[in-house]
CSV table of C-alpha atoms in Angstrom, one decimal:
chain,number,residue,atom,x,y,z
A,1,THR,CA,-128.4,34.2,60.7
A,2,VAL,CA,-127.4,35.2,64.2
A,3,PRO,CA,-124.1,37.0,64.3
A,4,ASN,CA,-121.7,36.9,67.3
A,5,ILE,CA,-122.8,33.5,68.4
A,6,GLY,CA,-121.1,30.6,66.8
A,7,SER,CA,-119.0,27.5,67.6
A,8,ALA,CA,-116.3,29.5,69.4
A,9,SER,CA,-118.9,31.3,71.6
A,10,LEU,CA,-118.7,30.9,75.3
A,11,GLN,CA,-122.4,31.5,75.5
A,12,GLY,CA,-124.1,28.2,76.2
A,13,ASP,CA,-127.0,29.1,73.9
A,14,ALA,CA,-124.7,28.7,70.9
A,15,ARG,CA,-125.3,24.9,71.2
A,16,PHE,CA,-129.0,25.3,70.9
A,17,ALA,CA,-128.8,25.2,67.1
A,18,THR,CA,-126.8,22.1,66.9
A,19,ASP,CA,-128.0,20.2,70.0
A,20,VAL,CA,-131.7,21.0,69.5
A,21,LEU,CA,-132.7,22.6,66.2
A,22,GLN,CA,-130.5,20.4,64.0
A,23,ARG,CA,-131.8,17.2,65.7
A,24,MET,CA,-135.4,18.4,65.1
A,25,GLY,CA,-134.8,18.6,61.4
A,26,CYS,CA,-133.4,22.2,60.8
A,27,GLN,CA,-130.4,22.8,58.6
A,28,VAL,CA,-127.7,24.5,60.7
A,29,THR,CA,-124.5,26.1,59.4
A,30,GLN,CA,-122.3,27.4,62.1
A,31,THR,CA,-119.0,29.2,61.8
A,32,ALA,CA,-116.8,30.3,64.8
A,33,HIS,CA,-118.7,33.6,65.0
A,34,SER,CA,-122.2,33.1,63.5
A,35,THR,CA,-125.0,30.6,63.3
A,36,THR,CA,-127.5,30.2,60.4
A,37,VAL,CA,-130.6,28.1,60.8
A,38,LEU,CA,-133.0,27.1,58.0
A,39,GLY,CA,-136.1,25.4,59.3
A,40,PRO,CA,-137.8,22.5,57.5
A,41,PRO,CA,-141.3,23.0,55.9
A,42,VAL,CA,-144.0,23.9,58.4
A,43,GLY,CA,-145.2,20.8,60.2
A,44,SER,CA,-142.0,18.9,59.6
A,45,LEU,CA,-140.1,19.3,62.9
A,46,VAL,CA,-139.4,15.9,64.6
A,47,SER,CA,-139.4,15.0,68.2
A,48,ILE,CA,-136.1,14.2,69.9
A,49,PRO,CA,-136.3,11.5,72.6
A,50,HIS,CA,-134.0,13.3,75.0
A,51,VAL,CA,-131.9,16.5,75.2
A,52,ASP,CA,-129.8,17.6,78.2
A,53,MET,CA,-130.1,21.4,78.2
A,54,GLU,CA,-128.0,22.0,81.2
A,55,PRO,CA,-125.5,24.1,79.2
A,56,MET,CA,-128.3,26.3,77.8
A,57,THR,CA,-131.1,26.2,80.3
A,58,ASP,CA,-132.7,29.5,79.4
A,59,ALA,CA,-133.4,28.2,75.9
A,60,PHE,CA,-135.5,25.3,77.1
A,61,LEU,CA,-138.7,27.4,76.7
A,62,THR,CA,-138.2,27.7,72.9
A,63,ALA,CA,-137.3,24.0,72.7
A,64,THR,CA,-140.5,23.2,74.6
A,65,VAL,CA,-142.8,25.0,72.2
A,66,LEU,CA,-141.0,23.5,69.2
A,67,ALA,CA,-141.4,20.0,70.7
A,68,ALA,CA,-145.1,20.7,71.0
A,69,VAL,CA,-145.6,21.1,67.3
A,70,ALA,CA,-143.3,18.3,66.2
A,71,LYS,CA,-144.9,15.8,63.8
A,72,SER,CA,-145.3,13.1,66.5
A,73,GLY,CA,-143.7,11.7,69.6
A,74,THR,CA,-142.4,12.8,73.0
A,75,THR,CA,-139.5,15.0,73.7
A,76,GLN,CA,-137.8,14.9,77.1
A,77,ILE,CA,-135.7,17.9,78.2
A,78,THR,CA,-133.6,17.6,81.3
A,79,GLY,CA,-130.9,19.5,83.1
A,80,ILE,CA,-133.1,22.5,83.7
A,81,ALA,CA,-134.0,22.3,87.4
A,82,ASN,CA,-132.7,25.9,87.9
A,83,GLN,CA,-135.5,27.2,85.8
A,84,ARG,CA,-137.8,26.9,88.8
A,85,VAL,CA,-136.1,29.9,90.4
A,86,LYS,CA,-136.0,32.4,87.5
A,87,GLU,CA,-138.5,35.1,86.9
A,88,CYS,CA,-141.2,32.5,87.5
A,89,LYS,CA,-141.4,28.8,87.9
A,90,ARG,CA,-140.7,28.3,84.2
A,91,ILE,CA,-141.2,24.5,84.0
A,92,ALA,CA,-144.7,24.7,85.5
A,93,ALA,CA,-145.5,27.8,83.5
A,94,MET,CA,-144.7,26.0,80.2
A,95,LYS,CA,-146.7,23.0,81.2
A,96,ASP,CA,-149.7,25.1,82.3
A,97,GLU,CA,-149.7,27.4,79.3
A,98,LEU,CA,-149.1,24.6,76.7
A,99,ARG,CA,-152.1,22.8,78.2
A,100,LYS,CA,-154.2,25.7,76.9
A,101,PHE,CA,-153.1,24.7,73.4
A,102,GLY,CA,-154.1,21.1,73.9
A,103,VAL,CA,-150.5,19.9,74.6
A,104,THR,CA,-149.8,17.4,77.4
A,105,CYS,CA,-146.6,17.9,79.4
A,106,ARG,CA,-145.2,16.2,82.4
A,107,GLU,CA,-143.0,18.1,84.9
A,108,LEU,CA,-139.9,16.1,85.9
A,109,GLU,CA,-137.5,16.5,88.8
A,110,ASP,CA,-135.1,18.3,86.5
A,111,GLY,CA,-137.0,18.8,83.4
A,112,ILE,CA,-140.2,18.4,81.3
A,113,GLU,CA,-141.7,15.9,78.8
A,114,ILE,CA,-143.7,17.2,75.9
A,115,ASP,CA,-146.1,15.1,73.9
A,116,SER,CA,-146.3,16.7,70.5
A,117,VAL,CA,-149.6,17.5,68.8
A,118,GLY,CA,-148.2,18.6,65.5
A,119,LEU,CA,-150.1,21.6,64.2
A,120,LYS,CA,-153.4,20.5,65.9
A,121,LEU,CA,-153.2,23.3,68.5
A,122,THR,CA,-156.4,24.5,70.2
A,123,GLN,CA,-156.9,28.1,70.8
A,124,PRO,CA,-156.2,29.3,74.4
A,125,GLN,CA,-159.4,31.0,75.4
A,126,LYS,CA,-158.0,33.6,77.7
A,127,GLY,CA,-154.6,33.8,76.0
A,128,VAL,CA,-151.1,33.1,77.3
A,129,HIS,CA,-150.3,34.3,80.7
A,130,CYS,CA,-146.6,35.3,80.7
A,131,TYR,CA,-145.9,35.5,84.4
A,132,ASP,CA,-144.1,38.8,83.8
A,133,ASP,CA,-141.3,36.7,82.1
A,134,HIS,CA,-139.9,37.8,78.8
A,135,ARG,CA,-138.8,34.3,77.8
A,136,VAL,CA,-142.4,32.9,78.3
A,137,ALA,CA,-143.7,35.7,76.1
A,138,MET,CA,-141.1,35.3,73.4
A,139,SER,CA,-141.4,31.5,73.3
A,140,PHE,CA,-145.2,31.6,73.0
A,141,SER,CA,-145.1,34.3,70.4
A,142,VAL,CA,-143.0,31.8,68.3
A,143,LEU,CA,-145.6,29.1,68.9
A,144,SER,CA,-148.4,31.4,67.8
A,145,THR,CA,-146.8,31.8,64.4
A,146,VAL,CA,-148.0,28.3,63.5
A,147,ALA,CA,-151.2,28.2,65.7
A,148,PRO,CA,-154.4,27.9,63.5
A,149,HIS,CA,-156.2,30.6,65.5
A,150,PRO,CA,-155.1,34.1,66.7
A,151,THR,CA,-153.3,33.9,70.1
A,152,THR,CA,-153.4,36.6,72.7
A,153,ILE,CA,-150.0,37.0,74.5
A,154,GLN,CA,-150.7,38.9,77.7
A,155,ASP,CA,-148.2,41.4,79.1
A,156,ARG,CA,-146.3,41.9,75.9
A,157,ALA,CA,-144.3,44.7,77.7
A,158,CYS,CA,-142.4,42.1,79.7
A,159,THR,CA,-140.1,41.5,76.7
A,160,GLY,CA,-138.7,45.0,77.2
A,161,LYS,CA,-136.4,43.6,80.0
A,162,THR,CA,-134.1,42.0,77.5
A,163,TRP,CA,-135.3,42.8,74.0
A,164,PRO,CA,-137.4,46.0,73.7
A,165,GLY,CA,-137.7,45.6,69.9
A,166,TRP,CA,-138.9,41.9,70.0
A,167,TRP,CA,-142.4,42.6,68.6
A,168,ASP,CA,-141.0,44.9,65.9
A,169,ILE,CA,-138.5,42.2,64.8
A,170,LEU,CA,-141.3,39.5,64.8
A,171,HIS,CA,-143.5,41.7,62.7
A,172,GLY,CA,-141.0,43.5,60.5
A,173,LYS,CA,-138.4,40.8,59.7
A,174,PHE,CA,-140.6,37.7,60.0
A,175,GLY,CA,-143.9,39.2,58.7
A,176,VAL,CA,-146.0,38.1,61.7
A,177,LYS,CA,-149.3,39.9,61.9
A,178,LEU,CA,-149.6,41.6,65.3
A,179,GLU,CA,-152.5,43.5,66.8
A,180,GLY,CA,-152.1,45.2,70.2
A,181,PHE,CA,-154.8,45.9,72.7
A,182,GLU,CA,-155.3,46.2,76.5
A,183,ALA,CA,-156.8,43.0,77.9
A,184,GLN,CA,-159.8,43.4,80.2
A,185,ASP,CA,-158.5,40.9,82.7
A,186,ALA,CA,-154.8,41.5,82.5
A,187,HIS,CA,-152.4,39.7,84.9
A,188,VAL,CA,-149.6,41.4,86.7
A,189,ASN,CA,-146.9,39.4,88.4
A,190,GLY,CA,-149.0,36.2,88.6
A,191,THR,CA,-152.2,37.8,89.9
A,192,SER,CA,-155.3,39.0,88.1
């Protein structure tokens, strides 16, 4: 349950639960001031043919990783052209980093298409490069919860920009096993 974001919220991300998660098979209960989401059993998310995420562009990264592990099919996300001028070129970043998991994506003029692989993710050999972007790190940390192999998320500190306690919440509230270490070939702002 997320408090303070519900159907009466002016925050565009309030629609993410109903416009994306519910359509993918989650149970969503939304009041004027809160949103509760109950996911389906692991491996049961479904692809959605198309979603216009223009009202909630920053949430497309989460939708992209969820689309990657849907049971089957292709999800097309549009209305996100502005994501090329954020902390990084986010559409390209998602396409490139998902490729490391064996997921095929196509960059569109104003979006991305994701061909789901279900839970048949490959292990990214050098980990996930986060481009010093907190949303890239957080979305791939969500994906890693269903990956069959451990996943290295490089530059975990970038989440401190918006959610300094992200890793504590992921571990404490959701029980995700985390192990921190300094990578030998760490990236900083897109360079090695």
